Amino acid sequence: MEDNVFDQELFSALEWTDNLNGVPDFDIEKLKHYLIQSREKSFDKGSVRAYKSLKAFKYFEEGFVQRLRHAETFVANTKVYTIHAKVLASYQGKAYQTYVALEKETGIPIGGSCACVAGRGEACSHIAAILFAVEDFIAKGLNQSTDRPTCTDRLCAWNAPSKQNVEPETIHNIRIASSWKQLKDHVTFDGSGFDPRQAGDRQVDLVRKNELVQALKRSNSKCNFLKYQTVSDNASCKTVPSRRELSMDDYTVNIFPPSVMDISVKCEEAKQEFFSLKPDQIRQLERMTIGQSDSERWKKARKYRLTASNFHKVFKMKATTNPKVTLDTLLYKNVRQTPAMAFGIAKEEEAAQRYTSETGIQLTKRGLVVDSKHQYLGASVDRLSKDCCRIVEIKNPQSSWKLSRDSAVKKLKCLKFNENNEVELNINHEYYTQVQGQMGILGIKKCDFVLCTELDIFIVEVPFDPCFWERCKKKLIDFYENIVLPEILYPRVKFGLDPFRYEFAL
């Protein structure tokens, strides 16, 4: 035969029958000769002599060859009996379309084709696996069977196919062994019934256990012992916080990891408990937090919420990024006021007065405003115009305080020149995400971004971008409900572990 006469197009055009009826006589010697004489010399005499150690034989033996079919055709005036099967890839979830051609009169293999990389050599491991399957089929006399339906009509019953989707098992129940090894029944440690504890210690005193857990929580809430203990319902009921105080500190880690259903149910309960304020309660919360950083109520109300200053780090987080560091920052690290932050706060009132002098717009202070539908999202604006039509976000960077306005614009990454050489807020900067979040939550369409230096004031009007906010809000909701809230209710990052969502993603 000419080289490369057997290809995928030739074989795929044939009409196939789901059996091996009429298969020509074929034996192990013909198989060995074909493999040794193959064009690519993929096999040698030594490897073929010990053929049971070949990868191709393992493919056949472990059921990787599936759904054998045949078709007959003529190639170069020679009648050819062709065989087709799907052969599973060794460590992948896909299957290769593989074909073998036998001379009808003699049963001698004369070619083959496979969709794998080595398939053009007409003797890859997948082609060889089909030949081993056909040889085994004939050697067992199955080609002489007169029963109907034949074994090949029943999806190669003599060679049970391998499953691509293996059911998961716990490590405790997995036993690793060769496919031909007979496994004996074994008694596990759990099944032996052995209990190493003293007889008097086998009955747990739940009252004393709860007292110990509560004492440890009061003394050291990050104690590793708490990862494996839980407080009984009666004990925990005494410390359930009221909705007004918005505290979730009393949740702890159960002795066994919670299921996805457990997490989902608890998250829904927590949202109903802590984030279902009525409109008048939302307005009251805003009035009571007007002092912002000077208000303890403001700090407490923000504790378990995502606020506008943190929106950017969540919005720009890649799906492949482990959120562990972000969660640790949001939930467990106390933000210490830096000299630059203190400088900006000290200059804020002066900057607001300069803005009013520059624009004539009167300003008011506001507290924490939460989103009416997703109340775990919140925003605190620096100032709001008295007509409630414009947000004013004030920045007094210490690094640019002594610079001129133009020099400050060039120095700061939050601003940039557009194609018309006009200064605008950089849409890739965290300040842009912050002000869009503020406008989205407050329902306001304009924001004046105010940059002050010692001698100059620079105002950039930022319009509300509803498309940007919808994309951002969708990601914030997903992050909070699937990552932040499960961590609050079942803390893991607190104890140095990966959060639940990241483990599921793997």
mmCIF file with all atom_site columns, N, CA and C in Angstrom, residues 20 40 56 119 200 207 233 265 370 390 492 497:
data_model
loop_
_atom_site.group_PDB
_atom_site.id
_atom_site.type_symbol
_atom_site.label_atom_id
_atom_site.label_alt_id
_atom_site.label_comp_id
_atom_site.label_asym_id
_atom_site.label_entity_id
_atom_site.label_seq_id
_atom_site.pdbx_PDB_ins_code
_atom_site.Cartn_x
_atom_site.Cartn_y
_atom_site.Cartn_z
_atom_site.occupancy
_atom_site.B_iso_or_equiv
_atom_site.pdbx_formal_charge
_atom_site.auth_seq_id
_atom_site.auth_comp_id
_atom_site.auth_asym_id
_atom_site.auth_atom_id
_atom_site.pdbx_PDB_model_num
ATOM 1  N N  . LEU A 1 20  ? -18.549 -7.121 14.891 1.00 0.00 ? 20  LEU A N  1
ATOM 2  C CA . LEU A 1 20  ? -17.352 -7.581 14.176 1.00 0.00 ? 20  LEU A CA 1
ATOM 3  C C  . LEU A 1 20  ? -17.677 -8.824 13.354 1.00 0.00 ? 20  LEU A C  1
ATOM 4  N N  . GLU A 1 40  ? 6.741   4.188  11.531 1.00 0.00 ? 40  GLU A N  1
ATOM 5  C CA . GLU A 1 40  ? 7.440   5.044  12.487 1.00 0.00 ? 40  GLU A CA 1
ATOM 6  C C  . GLU A 1 40  ? 8.320   4.269  13.452 1.00 0.00 ? 40  GLU A C  1
ATOM 7  N N  . ALA A 1 56  ? -0.160  0.045  25.187 1.00 0.00 ? 56  ALA A N  1
ATOM 8  C CA . ALA A 1 56  ? -1.286  -0.317 24.327 1.00 0.00 ? 56  ALA A CA 1
ATOM 9  C C  . ALA A 1 56  ? -2.071  -1.484 24.913 1.00 0.00 ? 56  ALA A C  1
ATOM 10 N N  . GLY A 1 119 ? -0.726  9.345  15.583 1.00 0.00 ? 119 GLY A N  1
ATOM 11 C CA . GLY A 1 119 ? -1.587  8.503  14.766 1.00 0.00 ? 119 GLY A CA 1
ATOM 12 C C  . GLY A 1 119 ? -1.202  8.392  13.313 1.00 0.00 ? 119 GLY A C  1
ATOM 13 N N  . GLY A 1 200 ? -14.417 5.939  81.572 1.00 0.00 ? 200 GLY A N  1
ATOM 14 C CA . GLY A 1 200 ? -15.071 7.087  82.185 1.00 0.00 ? 200 GLY A CA 1
ATOM 15 C C  . GLY A 1 200 ? -15.054 8.336  81.333 1.00 0.00 ? 200 GLY A C  1
ATOM 16 N N  . VAL A 1 207 ? -22.422 20.116 79.022 1.00 0.00 ? 207 VAL A N  1
ATOM 17 C CA . VAL A 1 207 ? -22.466 21.374 79.768 1.00 0.00 ? 207 VAL A CA 1
ATOM 18 C C  . VAL A 1 207 ? -21.057 21.887 80.018 1.00 0.00 ? 207 VAL A C  1
ATOM 19 N N  . ASP A 1 233 ? -26.930 24.441 70.860 1.00 0.00 ? 233 ASP A N  1
ATOM 20 C CA . ASP A 1 233 ? -27.941 25.445 70.530 1.00 0.00 ? 233 ASP A CA 1
ATOM 21 C C  . ASP A 1 233 ? -28.342 26.276 71.742 1.00 0.00 ? 233 ASP A C  1
ATOM 22 N N  . VAL A 1 265 ? -27.960 27.598 53.346 1.00 0.00 ? 265 VAL A N  1
ATOM 23 C CA . VAL A 1 265 ? -29.067 27.867 54.275 1.00 0.00 ? 265 VAL A CA 1
ATOM 24 C C  . VAL A 1 265 ? -28.666 28.914 55.300 1.00 0.00 ? 265 VAL A C  1
ATOM 25 N N  . VAL A 1 370 ? -26.725 52.589 52.770 1.00 0.00 ? 370 VAL A N  1
ATOM 26 C CA . VAL A 1 370 ? -26.660 51.205 52.298 1.00 0.00 ? 370 VAL A CA 1
ATOM 27 C C  . VAL A 1 370 ? -27.602 51.026 51.120 1.00 0.00 ? 370 VAL A C  1
ATOM 28 N N  . ARG A 1 390 ? -25.662 66.100 43.499 1.00 0.00 ? 390 ARG A N  1
ATOM 29 C CA . ARG A 1 390 ? -24.244 65.990 43.172 1.00 0.00 ? 390 ARG A CA 1
ATOM 30 C C  . ARG A 1 390 ? -23.464 65.489 44.400 1.00 0.00 ? 390 ARG A C  1
ATOM 31 N N  . ARG A 1 492 ? -12.622 30.506 58.236 1.00 0.00 ? 492 ARG A N  1
ATOM 32 C CA . ARG A 1 492 ? -11.484 29.651 57.897 1.00 0.00 ? 492 ARG A CA 1
ATOM 33 C C  . ARG A 1 492 ? -10.222 30.492 57.707 1.00 0.00 ? 492 ARG A C  1
ATOM 34 N N  . LEU A 1 497 ? -6.684  29.132 56.999 1.00 0.00 ? 497 LEU A N  1
ATOM 35 C CA . LEU A 1 497 ? -7.092  28.194 55.949 1.00 0.00 ? 497 LEU A CA 1
ATOM 36 C C  . LEU A 1 497 ? -7.629  28.949 54.739 1.00 0.00 ? 497 LEU A C  1
#
